[in-house]
């Protein structure tokens, strides 16, 4: 349903077109139900529901509750293996020995405790085969009965839901925001865009679609529905489109198995290719990079049957090697290898974005006279590159004054490579010059503000969302490198998964690191206790869904706390029916069931490549604790992954990310100070309209105000 999708993405409830009436009681019931899951309805939303007839009011209220419960992970039952968790969790070896004793007694045998412990320690025992190991021994209802009610605390989360416009207006607004985004979207947002594109195909379209993957999604819908394509201006746009409609990877990171195309579809794709190459024959150079995919696509499009489009046929001639074309990147690389950095710079000047992405390498390899030419070329390219590229380069040069402790590259699939940083640092004066040039260009592109900027201090440490691919979908999820304060006395991590077709065993673990990123202990299915940190017990299959928890008092020591999810056996994160990670904060005396939506601070999907997930790290200092988002996946082994086997690998990646300096919202706010009045929000409502920037907007901003919250922060990235 579009309505549920809009609520979860924007926290705005589309107004109902139902009949008028009196549903004041329904509005009150909704308010209570929302508070039970950590949400509240704005005054306008309650008034709207209260003015509807009972039937549409009940339908709208039920949909709202369903949407927000799903958003925070409360739509499933989170049972724990040990019914009394976090109390009454036994010592790990004692528990294994007890399970082994049950197996021996079931066979009529006898054994001493020492013999049983020796058997466990020998490694000859298969825990998965011991009686009652890894499966729930009580129902969810019995779990709830064993726990007191949650004691509410002042710090419990309450997230505000607002009344929106009619569903078609809200759908169009969200469609235009996603389609016209200046930054790449994540997988979840691309799926939302695809669904909205169907509903909005004949409505208002964005003035520009800067991100090419977004164009592929929109054009995929338009191709299937027989509408004209939009924004196709490179041969690669056509290739992305063919991948998109074949159910493959429009980002072109992984190969696609192309489907058969109907004749009208073949004609549209070939005509688009013909127009692109006919207008600019140099764009044939783009074909070489993806030659094998073009050859596979040619087998589906049959270009030889369409002599009226000779430029389209030329694309496949280049792919097959029948026509030799040297692309721009190839010519630049040949010049670099020949030591002609000036020539390489001159070649790359024709592609400003590629030049800026290559600037570090060119500057490192250039002689002193050539370095001046490179800086001049970079200066000339700034005005033609996208704002996202400028900000990426600004963040990059800010990290090039000294070698990093480890050099890490995170791919689009959020997997990470780590190695030594052998690059010589850039000279401080060069970094200062580049930073100043970039700051000036970025500042000039920020939109003029007619209203004061009112900034919530909590948003200042949120990393600029330069790519939605560097984060998961979910609730209160922040871009990689973002920091959020952590309150309360207790952190509770939770991980849920539900297998699709075969037995799947995920394991929640926590690695503790000291201030030098050295191992300071771990808690997992092999070690239920460590210095006050407690595991809820190991579940080894999830036909109907399963949850594991870890409690960590914020007084337990350890400078860095790294929760992780390991695939021990079975389906990958992309294969399971559902998987999620999140954390709650509580006081020590709140008690309650292991999962309570009111205490959930963030919940993210687990949908990446790899067998080990590192969603985030928690960093402690004298000033308190912070949650730092990682969004990383490690390759791991095909099965039997454990925290003990990945301590050093994990620590390297955590250190590389923790030591990196990210551009945050604070950077943009500082750029704005020279051209707008910037105010710090202290919790009091302003008297005049403002542009609010924060994690969540207050309810009663003056009329005429505009709010940029988590779902809209990417709109702050300049074009």
mmCIF file of N, CA, C and O in Angstrom, residues 474-513:
data_model
loop_
_atom_site.group_PDB
_atom_site.id
_atom_site.type_symbol
_atom_site.label_atom_id
_atom_site.label_comp_id
_atom_site.label_asym_id
_atom_site.label_seq_id
_atom_site.Cartn_x
_atom_site.Cartn_y
_atom_site.Cartn_z
ATOM 1 N N UNK A 474 15.728 1.404 7.254
ATOM 2 C CA UNK A 474 15.263 1.082 8.596
ATOM 3 C C UNK A 474 14.712 2.293 9.307
ATOM 4 O O UNK A 474 14.225 3.234 8.688
ATOM 5 N N UNK A 475 14.837 2.277 10.630
ATOM 6 C CA UNK A 475 14.327 3.357 11.474
ATOM 7 C C UNK A 475 15.487 4.053 12.171
ATOM 8 O O UNK A 475 16.328 3.395 12.806
ATOM 9 N N UNK A 476 15.551 5.382 12.047
ATOM 10 C CA UNK A 476 16.597 6.197 12.679
ATOM 11 C C UNK A 476 17.992 5.739 12.278
ATOM 12 O O UNK A 476 18.941 5.817 13.058
ATOM 13 N N UNK A 477 18.128 5.261 11.036
ATOM 14 C CA UNK A 477 19.415 4.823 10.511
ATOM 15 C C UNK A 477 20.144 6.022 9.925
ATOM 16 O O UNK A 477 19.568 6.809 9.176
ATOM 17 N N UNK A 478 21.431 6.153 10.244
ATOM 18 C CA UNK A 478 22.234 7.291 9.802
ATOM 19 C C UNK A 478 23.309 6.825 8.815
ATOM 20 O O UNK A 478 23.679 5.650 8.802
ATOM 21 N N UNK A 479 23.833 7.733 7.980
ATOM 22 C CA UNK A 479 24.889 7.362 7.035
ATOM 23 C C UNK A 479 26.156 6.897 7.751
ATOM 24 O O UNK A 479 26.390 7.230 8.921
ATOM 25 N N UNK A 480 26.970 6.149 7.027
ATOM 26 C CA UNK A 480 28.235 5.657 7.590
ATOM 27 C C UNK A 480 29.077 6.818 8.106
ATOM 28 O O UNK A 480 29.215 7.845 7.453
ATOM 29 N N UNK A 481 29.626 6.637 9.303
ATOM 30 C CA UNK A 481 30.454 7.670 9.921
ATOM 31 C C UNK A 481 29.698 8.623 10.813
ATOM 32 O O UNK A 481 30.312 9.417 11.537
ATOM 33 N N UNK A 482 28.367 8.555 10.789
ATOM 34 C CA UNK A 482 27.558 9.436 11.643
ATOM 35 C C UNK A 482 27.676 9.012 13.099
ATOM 36 O O UNK A 482 27.819 7.833 13.428
ATOM 37 N N UNK A 483 27.561 9.992 13.969
ATOM 38 C CA UNK A 483 27.615 9.746 15.406
ATOM 39 C C UNK A 483 26.334 10.257 16.060
ATOM 40 O O UNK A 483 25.835 11.329 15.717
ATOM 41 N N UNK A 484 25.827 9.463 16.996
ATOM 42 C CA UNK A 484 24.621 9.851 17.731
ATOM 43 C C UNK A 484 24.857 9.590 19.213
ATOM 44 O O UNK A 484 25.419 8.548 19.585
ATOM 45 N N UNK A 485 24.460 10.505 20.093
ATOM 46 C CA UNK A 485 24.663 10.284 21.528
ATOM 47 C C UNK A 485 23.817 9.119 22.025
ATOM 48 O O UNK A 485 22.715 8.869 21.534
ATOM 49 N N UNK A 486 24.340 8.402 23.004
ATOM 50 C CA UNK A 486 23.643 7.257 23.606
ATOM 51 C C UNK A 486 23.387 7.574 25.066
ATOM 52 O O UNK A 486 24.324 7.837 25.827
ATOM 53 N N UNK A 487 22.116 7.574 25.448
ATOM 54 C CA UNK A 487 21.750 7.837 26.840
ATOM 55 C C UNK A 487 21.327 6.533 27.500
ATOM 56 O O UNK A 487 21.288 5.476 26.872
ATOM 57 N N UNK A 488 20.978 6.615 28.765
ATOM 58 C CA UNK A 488 20.546 5.420 29.471
ATOM 59 C C UNK A 488 21.701 4.733 30.170
ATOM 60 O O UNK A 488 22.856 5.178 30.127
ATOM 61 N N UNK A 489 21.385 3.613 30.813
ATOM 62 C CA UNK A 489 22.380 2.875 31.588
ATOM 63 C C UNK A 489 22.719 1.529 30.965
ATOM 64 O O UNK A 489 23.716 0.912 31.324
ATOM 65 N N UNK A 490 21.876 1.084 30.018
ATOM 66 C CA UNK A 490 22.030 -0.260 29.478
ATOM 67 C C UNK A 490 21.783 -0.240 27.978
ATOM 68 O O UNK A 490 20.797 0.317 27.503
ATOM 69 N N UNK A 491 22.692 -0.841 27.217
ATOM 70 C CA UNK A 491 22.488 -1.065 25.794
ATOM 71 C C UNK A 491 21.980 -2.492 25.601
ATOM 72 O O UNK A 491 22.542 -3.434 26.177
ATOM 73 N N UNK A 492 20.939 -2.651 24.816
ATOM 74 C CA UNK A 492 20.466 -3.998 24.476
ATOM 75 C C UNK A 492 20.435 -4.118 22.966
ATOM 76 O O UNK A 492 19.685 -3.429 22.281
ATOM 77 N N UNK A 493 21.279 -4.997 22.427
ATOM 78 C CA UNK A 493 21.301 -5.263 20.997
ATOM 79 C C UNK A 493 20.315 -6.386 20.692
ATOM 80 O O UNK A 493 20.175 -7.328 21.471
ATOM 81 N N UNK A 494 19.651 -6.296 19.557
ATOM 82 C CA UNK A 494 18.790 -7.394 19.138
ATOM 83 C C UNK A 494 19.001 -7.679 17.659
ATOM 84 O O UNK A 494 19.284 -6.782 16.857
ATOM 85 N N UNK A 495 18.891 -8.950 17.308
ATOM 86 C CA UNK A 495 19.050 -9.399 15.931
ATOM 87 C C UNK A 495 17.982 -10.450 15.659
ATOM 88 O O UNK A 495 17.831 -11.410 16.411
ATOM 89 N N UNK A 496 17.213 -10.226 14.601
ATOM 90 C CA UNK A 496 16.110 -11.136 14.238
ATOM 91 C C UNK A 496 16.319 -11.624 12.814
ATOM 92 O O UNK A 496 16.776 -10.868 11.950
ATOM 93 N N UNK A 497 16.013 -12.891 12.582
ATOM 94 C CA UNK A 497 16.030 -13.403 11.210
ATOM 95 C C UNK A 497 14.957 -14.483 11.062
ATOM 96 O O UNK A 497 14.541 -15.120 12.013
ATOM 97 N N UNK A 498 14.495 -14.628 9.832
ATOM 98 C CA UNK A 498 13.527 -15.681 9.488
ATOM 99 C C UNK A 498 13.975 -16.310 8.181
ATOM 100 O O UNK A 498 14.103 -15.638 7.161
ATOM 101 N N UNK A 499 14.259 -17.595 8.247
ATOM 102 C CA UNK A 499 14.785 -18.279 7.075
ATOM 103 C C UNK A 499 13.704 -18.478 6.018
ATOM 104 O O UNK A 499 12.513 -18.533 6.318
ATOM 105 N N UNK A 500 14.129 -18.576 4.762
ATOM 106 C CA UNK A 500 13.182 -18.712 3.656
ATOM 107 C C UNK A 500 12.884 -20.166 3.326
ATOM 108 O O UNK A 500 11.722 -20.562 3.241
ATOM 109 N N UNK A 501 13.930 -20.992 3.160
ATOM 110 C CA UNK A 501 13.671 -22.361 2.698
ATOM 111 C C UNK A 501 14.564 -23.419 3.319
ATOM 112 O O UNK A 501 14.271 -24.610 3.181
ATOM 113 N N UNK A 502 15.639 -23.035 3.991
ATOM 114 C CA UNK A 502 16.511 -24.045 4.591
ATOM 115 C C UNK A 502 17.017 -23.564 5.946
ATOM 116 O O UNK A 502 16.982 -22.374 6.236
ATOM 117 N N UNK A 503 17.477 -24.514 6.746
ATOM 118 C CA UNK A 503 17.902 -24.179 8.105
ATOM 119 C C UNK A 503 18.999 -23.128 8.055
ATOM 120 O O UNK A 503 19.993 -23.274 7.343
ATOM 121 N N UNK A 504 18.792 -22.056 8.815
ATOM 122 C CA UNK A 504 19.719 -20.930 8.822
ATOM 123 C C UNK A 504 20.008 -20.517 10.251
ATOM 124 O O UNK A 504 19.088 -20.314 11.044
ATOM 125 N N UNK A 505 21.266 -20.407 10.562
ATOM 126 C CA UNK A 505 21.722 -20.086 11.916
ATOM 127 C C UNK A 505 22.534 -18.800 11.872
ATOM 128 O O UNK A 505 23.646 -18.767 11.348
ATOM 129 N N UNK A 506 21.955 -17.708 12.400
ATOM 130 C CA UNK A 506 22.678 -16.457 12.574
ATOM 131 C C UNK A 506 23.078 -16.339 14.042
ATOM 132 O O UNK A 506 22.352 -16.809 14.926
ATOM 133 N N UNK A 507 24.197 -15.688 14.285
ATOM 134 C CA UNK A 507 24.689 -15.520 15.654
ATOM 135 C C UNK A 507 24.989 -14.054 15.928
ATOM 136 O O UNK A 507 25.742 -13.416 15.176
ATOM 137 N N UNK A 508 24.417 -13.533 17.003
ATOM 138 C CA UNK A 508 24.720 -12.174 17.461
ATOM 139 C C UNK A 508 25.888 -12.230 18.428
ATOM 140 O O UNK A 508 25.886 -13.037 19.365
ATOM 141 N N UNK A 509 26.883 -11.397 18.203
ATOM 142 C CA UNK A 509 28.077 -11.370 19.054
ATOM 143 C C UNK A 509 28.470 -9.928 19.323
ATOM 144 O O UNK A 509 28.067 -9.009 18.601
ATOM 145 N N UNK A 510 29.275 -9.731 20.347
ATOM 146 C CA UNK A 510 29.824 -8.415 20.668
ATOM 147 C C UNK A 510 31.313 -8.568 20.904
ATOM 148 O O UNK A 510 31.748 -9.442 21.655
ATOM 149 N N UNK A 511 32.100 -7.739 20.227
ATOM 150 C CA UNK A 511 33.538 -7.683 20.433
ATOM 151 C C UNK A 511 33.856 -6.409 21.196
ATOM 152 O O UNK A 511 33.408 -5.322 20.818
ATOM 153 N N UNK A 512 34.632 -6.525 22.269
ATOM 154 C CA UNK A 512 35.054 -5.370 23.061
ATOM 155 C C UNK A 512 36.506 -5.045 22.721
ATOM 156 O O UNK A 512 37.364 -5.938 22.699
ATOM 157 N N UNK A 513 36.782 -3.772 22.449
ATOM 158 C CA UNK A 513 38.128 -3.325 22.113
ATOM 159 C C UNK A 513 38.550 -2.224 23.077
ATOM 160 O O UNK A 513 37.718 -1.412 23.508
#
